[in-house]
Coordinates of C-alpha atoms in Angstrom, one line a residue:
X21 CA 0.2 -0.1 -0.4
X22 CA 2.6 2.4 1.1
X23 CA 4.2 2.2 -2.4
X24 CA 1.1 3.2 -3.9
X25 CA 0.1 5.6 -1.5
X26 CA -0.8 8.4 -3.8
X27 CA -3.2 6.1 -4.9
X28 CA -4.5 5.9 -1.3
X29 CA -4.5 10.0 -0.8
X30 CA -7.2 10.3 -4.0
X31 CA -9.2 7.6 -2.9
X32 CA -8.7 8.6 0.8
X33 CA -9.9 12.5 -0.9
X34 CA -12.4 11.2 -2.8
X35 CA -13.9 9.8 0.8
X36 CA -13.8 13.2 2.3
X37 CA -15.8 14.7 -0.8
X38 CA -18.2 12.3 -0.9
X39 CA -19.3 13.4 3.3
X40 CA -19.4 16.8 2.9
X41 CA -21.5 16.3 0.1
X42 CA -23.5 14.1 1.3
X43 CA -27.2 12.8 1.4
X44 CA -30.3 13.6 2.1
X45 CA -33.1 10.5 2.8
X46 CA -35.6 12.1 3.9
X47 CA -39.1 13.0 2.7
X48 CA -40.8 16.4 2.0
X49 CA -40.1 19.4 0.3
X50 CA -39.3 22.7 1.8
X51 CA -41.4 26.0 2.5
X52 CA -39.3 29.2 0.4
X53 CA -41.4 31.6 0.4
X54 CA -43.7 31.6 3.5
X55 CA -47.4 32.3 4.9
X56 CA -49.0 31.7 8.2
X57 CA -47.9 29.2 10.3
X58 CA -45.5 27.9 7.3
X59 CA -42.6 29.9 7.8
X60 CA -39.9 30.0 4.8
X61 CA -37.1 27.2 5.8
X62 CA -39.1 24.8 7.1
X63 CA -40.2 21.2 5.5
X64 CA -44.1 20.3 4.8
X65 CA -43.6 16.5 4.7
X66 CA -48.1 15.4 4.2
X67 CA -50.6 17.3 3.7
X68 CA -54.0 15.0 4.4
X69 CA -52.0 12.3 5.3
X70 CA -50.5 11.9 1.4
X71 CA -46.9 12.5 1.8
X72 CA -45.7 14.7 0.1
X73 CA -41.9 14.5 -2.4
X74 CA -42.4 17.1 -4.9
X75 CA -43.2 20.4 -5.8
X76 CA -45.5 19.2 -8.3
X77 CA -46.8 16.5 -5.9
X78 CA -48.0 20.3 -3.1
X79 CA -49.1 22.2 -5.7
X80 CA -51.4 18.8 -6.9
X81 CA -52.6 18.2 -2.8
X82 CA -54.0 21.7 -2.2
X83 CA -55.3 22.8 -5.7
X84 CA -58.8 21.7 -4.3
X85 CA -61.0 21.7 -1.2
X86 CA -60.8 24.9 1.0
X87 CA -59.1 23.6 3.6
X88 CA -56.4 21.4 4.6
X89 CA -54.4 19.6 7.3
X90 CA -50.8 20.0 6.4
X91 CA -47.5 18.2 8.5
X92 CA -44.9 21.7 9.5
X93 CA -41.7 20.3 10.6
X94 CA -43.6 17.4 12.3
X95 CA -46.6 19.3 13.9
X96 CA -50.4 19.5 11.9
X97 CA -52.4 22.5 10.9
X98 CA -55.3 23.2 9.1
X99 CA -55.3 25.9 7.1
X100 CA -57.5 27.7 4.3
X101 CA -56.6 27.0 0.7
X102 CA -56.1 30.1 -0.1
X103 CA -53.5 30.8 2.5
X104 CA -51.7 28.0 1.1
X105 CA -51.8 28.9 -2.6
X106 CA -49.7 31.9 -1.3
X107 CA -47.0 29.5 0.3
X108 CA -44.2 28.7 -2.7
X109 CA -41.9 25.7 -2.1
X110 CA -39.3 23.5 -3.8
X111 CA -38.1 20.0 -3.2
X112 CA -36.4 18.7 -0.6
X113 CA -32.4 19.8 -0.5
X114 CA -31.2 16.2 -1.2
X115 CA -27.0 17.2 -0.4
X116 CA -24.9 20.0 0.8
X117 CA -24.5 21.2 -2.5
X118 CA -25.3 24.8 -2.9
X119 CA -27.1 25.4 -6.1
X120 CA -27.4 28.8 -7.9
X121 CA -31.0 29.8 -9.3
X122 CA -30.4 28.7 -12.5
X123 CA -30.5 25.1 -11.2
X124 CA -33.0 25.0 -8.6
X125 CA -35.2 27.5 -9.4
X126 CA -35.6 31.9 -7.8
X127 CA -34.9 35.1 -8.2
X128 CA -31.5 36.4 -9.5
X129 CA -30.9 40.6 -8.9
X130 CA -28.1 43.0 -10.0
X131 CA -28.8 45.7 -8.4
X132 CA -26.4 49.0 -9.4
X133 CA -25.2 51.4 -7.2
X134 CA -26.4 54.6 -8.3
X135 CA -22.8 56.4 -7.7
X136 CA -19.8 55.0 -8.4
X137 CA -18.3 52.6 -5.6
X138 CA -15.4 51.4 -4.3
X139 CA -15.3 46.7 -4.0
X140 CA -13.9 47.8 -0.1
X141 CA -16.8 50.6 0.1
X142 CA -19.5 47.2 -1.9
X143 CA -18.2 44.2 0.7
X144 CA -17.6 46.6 4.1
X145 CA -20.7 48.3 4.3
X146 CA -23.4 47.8 1.3
X147 CA -23.4 44.2 1.8
X148 CA -23.5 44.0 5.4
X149 CA -26.3 46.4 5.7
X150 CA -28.1 44.5 2.9
X151 CA -27.6 41.1 5.1
X152 CA -29.0 42.8 8.2
X153 CA -32.4 43.8 6.3
X154 CA -32.5 40.0 4.9
X155 CA -32.3 38.6 8.3
X156 CA -34.7 41.0 10.6
X157 CA -37.1 40.8 7.1
X158 CA -36.6 36.1 7.8
X159 CA -35.2 35.5 3.9
X160 CA -34.0 31.9 3.9
X161 CA -31.7 30.5 1.5
X162 CA -30.7 34.6 -0.2
X163 CA -26.9 34.7 -1.1
X164 CA -25.9 38.4 -1.0
X165 CA -22.1 38.6 -3.0
X166 CA -20.3 41.7 -4.5
X167 CA -18.9 41.6 -8.6
X168 CA -16.8 44.7 -10.0
X169 CA -15.7 45.6 -13.5
X170 CA -13.0 48.0 -14.0
X171 CA -15.9 50.5 -13.8
X172 CA -17.6 49.3 -10.6
X173 CA -19.0 47.5 -8.5
X174 CA -22.1 45.4 -8.3
X175 CA -24.1 43.2 -5.5
X176 CA -25.7 40.2 -7.3
X177 CA -28.6 38.8 -5.2
X178 CA -29.8 35.4 -5.6
X179 CA -32.8 34.6 -3.5
X180 CA -36.3 32.6 -3.8
X181 CA -40.1 33.2 -3.9
X182 CA -39.5 36.7 -3.3
X183 CA -41.5 38.7 -5.6
X184 CA -39.6 41.7 -7.3
X185 CA -41.6 44.5 -5.0
X186 CA -39.7 42.8 -2.1
X187 CA -36.8 42.8 -3.4
X188 CA -37.2 47.1 -4.2
X189 CA -38.6 47.7 -0.8
X190 CA -36.0 46.1 1.4
X191 CA -32.8 45.9 -0.7
X192 CA -32.6 48.8 -3.8
X193 CA -34.1 51.0 -0.9
X194 CA -31.3 53.2 0.5
X195 CA -33.1 53.7 4.0
X196 CA -32.8 57.0 4.7
X197 CA -35.2 58.0 8.0
X198 CA -36.8 60.8 9.2
X199 CA -39.3 61.9 11.4
X200 CA -40.9 65.5 10.8
X201 CA -43.7 67.7 12.5
X202 CA -45.1 69.8 9.7
X203 CA -46.9 72.8 11.6
X204 CA -48.4 76.6 11.2
X205 CA -47.6 79.5 12.3
X206 CA -49.9 82.2 12.6
X207 CA -49.8 85.5 11.6
X208 CA -51.9 88.9 13.0
X209 CA -50.6 92.5 11.2
X210 CA -47.6 90.2 9.7
X211 CA -46.5 88.8 12.8
X212 CA -45.9 86.0 14.8
X213 CA -44.7 83.2 17.0
X214 CA -43.5 79.2 18.4
X215 CA -42.0 77.9 20.9
X216 CA -39.5 75.8 21.0
X217 CA -39.1 74.2 24.5
X218 CA -39.0 77.2 26.8
X219 CA -37.3 79.9 24.5
X220 CA -40.2 81.9 22.2
X221 CA -38.9 83.1 18.6
X222 CA -40.4 85.4 16.0
X223 CA -41.7 84.8 12.4
X224 CA -42.9 87.8 10.0
X225 CA -42.9 88.7 6.8
X226 CA -40.1 90.5 5.2
X227 CA -40.7 91.2 1.2
X228 CA -40.5 88.3 -0.9
X229 CA -38.7 86.4 2.0
X230 CA -40.1 85.3 5.5
X231 CA -38.0 86.5 8.4
X232 CA -37.4 84.1 11.5
X233 CA -36.2 86.4 14.7
X234 CA -33.8 88.6 12.5
X235 CA -32.6 86.3 9.6
X236 CA -34.4 86.3 6.3
X237 CA -35.2 83.4 4.4
X238 CA -36.4 82.0 1.1
X239 CA -39.6 80.0 0.7
X240 CA -38.4 75.9 0.6
X241 CA -34.6 77.4 2.5
X242 CA -34.0 75.9 6.0
X243 CA -32.3 76.6 9.2
X244 CA -31.5 75.0 12.7
X245 CA -33.0 77.1 15.6
X246 CA -32.4 75.4 18.7
X247 CA -31.1 72.1 17.1
X248 CA -34.3 71.5 15.4
X249 CA -33.7 71.4 11.4
X250 CA -36.4 73.5 10.2
X251 CA -37.7 73.8 6.9
X252 CA -39.8 76.9 5.2
X253 CA -42.5 75.0 3.1
X254 CA -45.2 77.8 2.6
X255 CA -46.6 81.1 3.1
X256 CA -49.9 82.6 3.0
X257 CA -51.6 85.9 4.3
X258 CA -52.6 85.2 7.3
X259 CA -50.3 81.5 7.9
X260 CA -46.1 80.2 7.3
X261 CA -45.9 76.4 7.7
X262 CA -42.4 75.1 8.8
X263 CA -41.8 71.5 8.9
X264 CA -39.4 70.5 12.1
X265 CA -36.7 67.2 11.8
X266 CA -37.3 66.1 15.3
X267 CA -36.2 62.3 14.3
X268 CA -33.1 60.7 12.2
X269 CA -31.3 57.1 11.3
X270 CA -29.3 57.8 13.4
X271 CA -31.5 58.2 16.3
X272 CA -32.8 54.7 16.0
X273 CA -31.3 52.6 18.9
X274 CA -33.5 49.7 18.3
X275 CA -36.3 48.2 16.5
X276 CA -38.8 45.8 18.6
X277 CA -39.8 43.0 16.5
X278 CA -41.5 41.2 19.6
X279 CA -44.9 40.0 20.3
X280 CA -46.0 43.2 23.1
X281 CA -45.0 45.6 20.6
X282 CA -45.2 44.6 17.6
X283 CA -48.5 43.8 16.4
X284 CA -51.0 43.2 13.7
X285 CA -54.3 43.9 13.6
X286 CA -58.0 43.7 11.9
X287 CA -59.8 46.9 11.8
X288 CA -63.0 47.8 9.5
X289 CA -61.5 46.5 5.8
X290 CA -58.0 45.4 5.8
X291 CA -55.4 45.1 8.8
X292 CA -53.7 47.5 10.7
X293 CA -50.0 47.1 11.8
X294 CA -47.7 48.8 14.8
X295 CA -44.1 48.2 16.0
X296 CA -42.0 50.3 18.6
X297 CA -38.6 51.7 17.9
X298 CA -36.0 53.4 20.6
X299 CA -34.9 56.4 20.1
X300 CA -31.7 58.4 21.4
X301 CA -32.0 60.4 24.1
X302 CA -31.1 63.2 21.5
X303 CA -34.0 62.7 19.6
X304 CA -36.5 63.0 22.6
X305 CA -35.3 65.8 23.2
X306 CA -36.2 67.6 19.8
X307 CA -39.9 66.0 19.8
X308 CA -40.4 67.1 23.1
X309 CA -39.0 70.6 22.2
X310 CA -41.6 71.2 19.2
X311 CA -44.4 69.5 20.7
X312 CA -43.8 72.1 23.3
X313 CA -45.2 74.8 21.8
X314 CA -48.2 73.6 19.5
X315 CA -51.8 73.5 20.2
X316 CA -54.9 70.6 20.0
X317 CA -56.7 70.1 17.5
X318 CA -60.3 71.6 17.8
X319 CA -61.8 69.2 16.0
X320 CA -60.1 66.0 17.5
X321 CA -59.9 66.2 21.2
X322 CA -57.0 64.7 22.9
X323 CA -54.4 65.0 19.8
X324 CA -52.7 67.9 18.8
X325 CA -53.0 70.2 15.9
X326 CA -50.0 68.3 13.9
X327 CA -48.9 64.4 13.3
X328 CA -45.6 63.3 13.2
X329 CA -44.8 62.2 9.5
X330 CA -42.3 59.4 9.1
X331 CA -40.5 59.3 5.6
X332 CA -38.2 57.1 3.9
X333 CA -36.2 58.0 0.9
X334 CA -37.6 61.0 1.4
X335 CA -40.8 59.1 0.8
X336 CA -43.6 59.5 3.1
X337 CA -44.5 56.1 4.5
X338 CA -47.1 57.4 7.6
X339 CA -48.5 60.0 9.7
X340 CA -49.6 59.0 13.2
X341 CA -51.5 61.3 15.3
X342 CA -49.4 62.9 18.6
X343 CA -51.9 62.7 21.9
X344 CA -52.1 66.0 23.9
X345 CA -50.7 64.2 26.7
X346 CA -47.2 63.7 24.9
X347 CA -46.6 67.3 24.2
X348 CA -43.2 68.3 25.7
X349 CA -42.5 64.6 27.2
X350 CA -38.8 63.3 26.3
X351 CA -40.0 60.0 24.8
X352 CA -37.3 57.4 23.9
X353 CA -39.7 54.8 22.6
X354 CA -42.6 55.3 19.9
X355 CA -44.1 53.5 18.1
X356 CA -44.9 53.1 14.0
X357 CA -48.2 52.2 12.4
X358 CA -49.2 51.9 9.1
X359 CA -52.6 50.4 7.1
X360 CA -53.3 48.0 4.5
X361 CA -56.1 46.0 2.8
X362 CA -54.3 42.5 2.9
X363 CA -52.8 40.8 6.0
X364 CA -49.9 39.6 3.7
X365 CA -49.0 42.7 2.5
X366 CA -49.4 44.4 6.2
X367 CA -47.3 41.7 7.8
X368 CA -44.6 42.3 4.2
X369 CA -44.9 46.5 5.0
X370 CA -44.2 45.6 9.0
X371 CA -41.5 43.3 8.0
X372 CA -39.4 45.5 5.5
X373 CA -39.3 48.6 7.9
X374 CA -38.3 47.1 10.5
X375 CA -35.3 45.6 8.3
X376 CA -34.6 48.7 6.6
X377 CA -34.8 50.4 10.0
X378 CA -32.5 48.5 12.5
X379 CA -30.4 47.8 9.8
X380 CA -29.7 51.3 8.6
X381 CA -29.1 53.2 5.7
X382 CA -27.2 52.7 2.7
X383 CA -24.0 54.6 1.8
X384 CA -25.8 55.0 -1.6
X385 CA -28.8 54.9 -3.5
X386 CA -29.0 51.1 -5.3
X387 CA -31.5 50.6 -8.1
X388 CA -32.5 47.0 -10.1
X389 CA -30.2 46.7 -13.1
X390 CA -31.5 43.6 -14.0
X391 CA -33.7 40.6 -12.6
X392 CA -34.2 37.6 -13.9
X393 CA -36.3 34.1 -12.5
X394 CA -36.2 30.9 -13.4
X395 CA -38.9 28.3 -11.8
X396 CA -38.0 25.5 -10.1
X397 CA -38.7 22.7 -13.0
X398 CA -36.7 24.6 -15.4
X399 CA -34.0 24.5 -13.4
X400 CA -34.1 20.9 -12.5
X401 CA -34.5 20.1 -16.1
X402 CA -31.1 22.2 -16.1
X403 CA -29.3 19.7 -13.5
X404 CA -31.1 16.6 -16.0
X405 CA -29.6 18.2 -18.8
X406 CA -26.3 18.9 -17.6
X407 CA -25.8 15.5 -16.1
X408 CA -26.6 13.7 -19.4
X409 CA -23.9 15.8 -20.8
X410 CA -21.3 15.4 -18.7
X411 CA -22.1 11.5 -18.4
X412 CA -21.8 11.7 -22.3
X413 CA -19.0 13.4 -22.9
X414 CA -16.6 10.4 -20.2
X415 CA -18.5 7.7 -22.2
X416 CA -17.1 9.0 -25.3
X417 CA -13.8 9.6 -24.5
X418 CA -13.8 6.7 -22.8
X419 CA -14.5 5.2 -26.0
X420 CA -11.9 6.6 -27.9
X421 CA -9.8 5.9 -25.7
X422 CA -10.5 1.8 -25.6
X423 CA -9.9 2.6 -29.2
X424 CA -6.7 3.8 -28.8
X425 CA -5.0 1.6 -26.4
X426 CA -7.6 -1.5 -26.6
X427 CA -6.9 -2.0 -23.3
X428 CA -9.1 -2.2 -20.2
X429 CA -6.3 -1.5 -17.4
X430 CA -5.6 1.8 -19.1
X431 CA -8.8 3.2 -19.6
X432 CA -10.6 2.1 -16.6
X433 CA -8.4 3.9 -14.2
X434 CA -8.4 6.8 -16.8
X435 CA -11.9 7.0 -16.4
X436 CA -12.3 6.1 -12.6
X437 CA -9.7 8.7 -12.4
X438 CA -11.4 11.6 -14.0
X439 CA -14.7 10.8 -11.6
X440 CA -12.4 11.0 -8.6
X441 CA -11.5 14.1 -10.0
X442 CA -15.1 15.7 -10.3
X443 CA -16.3 14.6 -7.4
X444 CA -13.5 16.1 -5.1
X445 CA -14.4 19.6 -7.3
X446 CA -17.6 19.3 -5.9
X447 CA -16.6 18.4 -2.0
X448 CA -14.5 21.4 -2.2
X449 CA -17.1 23.5 -3.0
X450 CA -19.5 22.6 -0.2
X451 CA -19.4 25.3 2.7
X452 CA -19.4 24.2 6.1
X453 CA -17.6 21.2 5.1
X454 CA -13.8 20.9 7.5
X455 CA -14.0 18.1 9.6
X456 CA -14.1 15.1 6.5
X457 CA -10.8 17.3 4.9
X458 CA -8.8 17.5 8.2
X459 CA -9.4 14.0 9.2
X460 CA -8.4 13.1 5.6
X461 CA -5.5 15.9 5.6
X462 CA -4.3 13.9 8.6
X463 CA -4.7 10.5 7.7
X464 CA -2.7 11.6 4.5
X465 CA 0.4 13.1 6.0
X466 CA 0.8 9.9 8.2
X467 CA 0.6 7.7 4.9
X468 CA 3.2 9.9 3.4
X469 CA 5.9 9.8 6.6
X470 CA 5.7 5.9 6.5
X471 CA 6.4 6.2 2.6
X472 CA 9.4 8.4 3.0
X473 CA 10.2 6.0 6.4
X474 CA 10.1 3.0 4.4
X475 CA 12.3 4.3 1.3
X476 CA 9.2 4.8 -1.2
X477 CA 10.3 8.0 -3.6
X478 CA 7.3 11.1 -1.7
X479 CA 7.5 14.4 -4.0
X480 CA 7.5 17.7 -2.6
X481 CA 4.6 18.0 -4.4
X482 CA 2.6 15.9 -3.1
X483 CA 3.1 16.5 -0.2
X484 CA 2.2 20.0 -1.0
X485 CA -1.0 18.6 -2.5
X486 CA -1.8 16.8 0.9
X487 CA -1.7 20.2 2.7
X488 CA -3.5 23.2 -0.4
X489 CA -7.0 20.7 -1.0
X490 CA -8.8 20.1 2.3
X491 CA -7.3 23.7 2.6
X492 CA -8.8 25.1 -0.4
X493 CA -12.1 22.6 1.3
X494 CA -11.9 24.6 4.3
X495 CA -11.2 28.5 3.0
X496 CA -13.1 28.4 -0.3
X497 CA -16.8 27.6 -1.8
X498 CA -18.8 28.5 -4.4
X499 CA -22.4 28.0 -6.4
X500 CA -23.0 24.8 -8.6
X501 CA -24.3 27.0 -11.7
X502 CA -24.3 26.7 -15.3
X503 CA -20.7 28.6 -15.7
X504 CA -19.5 25.9 -13.0
X505 CA -21.0 23.1 -15.3
X506 CA -19.5 23.8 -17.6
X507 CA -15.8 24.5 -16.4
X508 CA -16.4 21.1 -14.5
X509 CA -17.0 19.3 -18.0
X510 CA -14.5 21.6 -20.2
X511 CA -12.1 20.1 -17.2
X512 CA -12.8 16.4 -17.3
X513 CA -11.7 17.2 -21.7
X514 CA -8.3 18.7 -20.1
X515 CA -8.1 16.4 -17.1
X516 CA -8.3 13.1 -20.1
X517 CA -6.1 15.1 -22.0
X518 CA -3.4 15.7 -19.4
X519 CA -4.4 11.2 -18.9
X520 CA -3.5 10.6 -22.4
X521 CA 0.1 12.3 -22.9
X522 CA 1.4 10.0 -19.6
X523 CA -0.6 7.1 -21.0
X524 CA 1.5 7.6 -24.0
X525 CA 4.9 9.1 -22.4
X526 CA 4.9 6.0 -20.5
X527 CA 4.5 3.6 -23.0
X528 CA 7.2 5.3 -25.5
X529 CA 9.7 2.6 -26.8
X530 CA 13.0 4.3 -26.9
X531 CA 16.4 3.5 -28.6
X532 CA 18.2 4.4 -25.2
X533 CA 15.7 2.9 -22.5
X534 CA 14.7 4.9 -19.4
X535 CA 12.4 3.9 -16.5
X536 CA 9.3 4.3 -16.3
X537 CA 9.4 6.5 -13.4
X538 CA 11.6 8.9 -15.6
X539 CA 9.1 8.7 -18.7
X540 CA 6.5 10.0 -15.9
X541 CA 8.6 13.0 -15.0
X542 CA 8.9 13.9 -18.8
X543 CA 5.7 13.6 -19.3
X544 CA 4.6 15.8 -16.0
X545 CA 7.1 18.3 -17.4
X546 CA 4.0 19.1 -20.0
X547 CA 1.1 18.2 -17.7
X548 CA 2.7 21.2 -15.7
X549 CA 3.0 23.4 -18.7
X550 CA -0.5 22.9 -19.7
X551 CA -1.9 23.5 -16.1
X552 CA -0.1 26.9 -15.9
X553 CA -0.9 27.7 -19.0
X554 CA -5.1 27.6 -17.9
X555 CA -4.3 29.0 -14.6
X556 CA -2.2 31.9 -15.6
X557 CA -5.6 32.1 -18.6
X558 CA -8.0 32.1 -15.8
X559 CA -6.7 34.2 -13.0
X560 CA -6.8 36.9 -16.0
X561 CA -11.3 36.6 -15.6
X562 CA -11.2 35.9 -12.2
X563 CA -9.7 39.4 -11.2
X564 CA -11.2 41.4 -14.1
X565 CA -14.5 39.0 -14.7
X566 CA -18.5 38.8 -13.4
X567 CA -21.0 36.7 -13.2
X568 CA -20.7 33.6 -15.0
X569 CA -17.1 34.3 -16.2
X570 CA -15.9 34.4 -12.8
X571 CA -17.3 30.9 -12.0
X572 CA -15.9 29.9 -15.0
X573 CA -12.8 30.4 -13.6
X574 CA -12.8 29.1 -9.9
X575 CA -13.5 25.8 -11.3
X576 CA -11.2 25.9 -13.8
X577 CA -8.7 26.6 -11.6
X578 CA -10.0 24.7 -8.6
X579 CA -9.4 21.4 -10.6
X580 CA -6.2 22.2 -12.5
X581 CA -4.5 22.1 -9.0
X582 CA -6.5 18.9 -8.1
X583 CA -5.3 17.2 -11.4
X584 CA -1.8 18.3 -10.8
X585 CA -1.5 17.7 -7.5
X586 CA -3.6 14.1 -6.7
X587 CA -5.1 12.6 -9.1
X588 CA -2.7 12.8 -11.9
X589 CA -0.2 11.6 -9.8
X590 CA -2.3 8.5 -8.5
X591 CA -3.0 8.0 -12.2
X592 CA 1.2 7.7 -13.1
X593 CA 1.2 5.2 -9.9
X594 CA -1.1 3.1 -11.7
X595 CA 0.4 3.5 -15.1
X596 CA 3.7 2.3 -13.7
X597 CA 2.7 -0.5 -12.0
X598 CA 0.6 -1.8 -14.6
X599 CA 3.9 -1.4 -17.5
X600 CA 6.3 -2.9 -14.2
X601 CA 4.0 -6.2 -14.5
X602 CA 4.1 -5.9 -18.2
X603 CA 7.3 -6.8 -17.9

């Protein structure tokens, strides 16, 4: 076994890859877009006592009837059909591979900043804010990543089961929050006054301008009075209308999502939602200053004449009445309310607002540059077609090689080695797969040390490969999409061609005989030259490419490294053994 240690290392890494990929033998479907008690990420196993094993069975089961008994995460619920029709599901995840939306279905969005941003800004300021919104909203199976070209950086969002409306409100919104209190100052003989806390300020008309205290302002201008920013909205003969900014995004210290302070209530003709936010002491003091001088509404006893209007990205979200007994009080907790006709819309709007306010504002605005959706059924067809293409490629190559060498002893190891390469590549791509690879690395290292002690020739590259491939598996991961599959098929072809080079060199007759090991060394010189060429070309695509091009480059580089460090050495050892047996 020690003389064939490279083959054993290959087998250990194939086993580690299989353990990383894993397999789920359970039955059911995964909820990707939830409604009611069916939360995203949970599993539905039965509907009305009938096992559900596919997306088509789910939709068939809920297509008729007014309500159904659904087994969700082990618990049974009676749910109305109208609610179930708002639920989207996908086939149960059978393995740990992270499939792209083109293979499993979903929505892919390209968000473009409205102004040029760097890669550092995108990764350290934009994506963390978006991730915070996603986590608060409760979206499952969502991928956020940056893609940069020469001119700009973009944010790629891949998710399942959400509409364009949710994406626009939740992710494309910049998230600048403001709360303003508009109020009217009555004029008598062209002059009036208003209070900010204990301070009185005069206001009057000075020609075409509005004079506050001793300074003249244009209509539409802004000024800061006693630490509160005011905008001069309008004026009439008898009134001046001001808008005081009492809260900004930085004043929000917490957004409450617990059931006691985040509610949905059925009211006449629709649903009211409300949740509380904790604001800073400075914001609460600005609120107290502005409200201290406001009059009570004569038509609504118990409320001030002016509401507080909440804005998000300069658009009014809702306006709230202010109770008279709150005037002049320093309040650090206020409630945000809204109304929607449909309960699902009310829940979605409340969650979106909570997510945006809790995560904070983005440094720049984002706009949807491109959006595309792939159905789960179409994604399954892509997987099936890709698997058939890869199988056909391997069979076609095997037939050609069999005709060329007329020996199964050459063909079979070549095909099995190629299959092992693909398995290792897929295993390396899996996230959170440290343990199998660490164990395989330690076992391989022990094997190499024993082989060296027994005077078996050990290459430095073999030791390098023993360490590098597990390190790649621990620190790298990527999504399996059509580009990765294309790169895998191309890498299969490259691997077979390099193994043919090794086989030809070993079988070649020479005037001056040399040992099989010397022949393999000559073959590997050509293999390494080819590998370096591929890696150099792919590195260029890796750093200047985006999207599909980048996925192809990552797959090609990882595949070449696996080939030259693990699988080609193992194949060469097999060929050397075959040649020795012939002699």
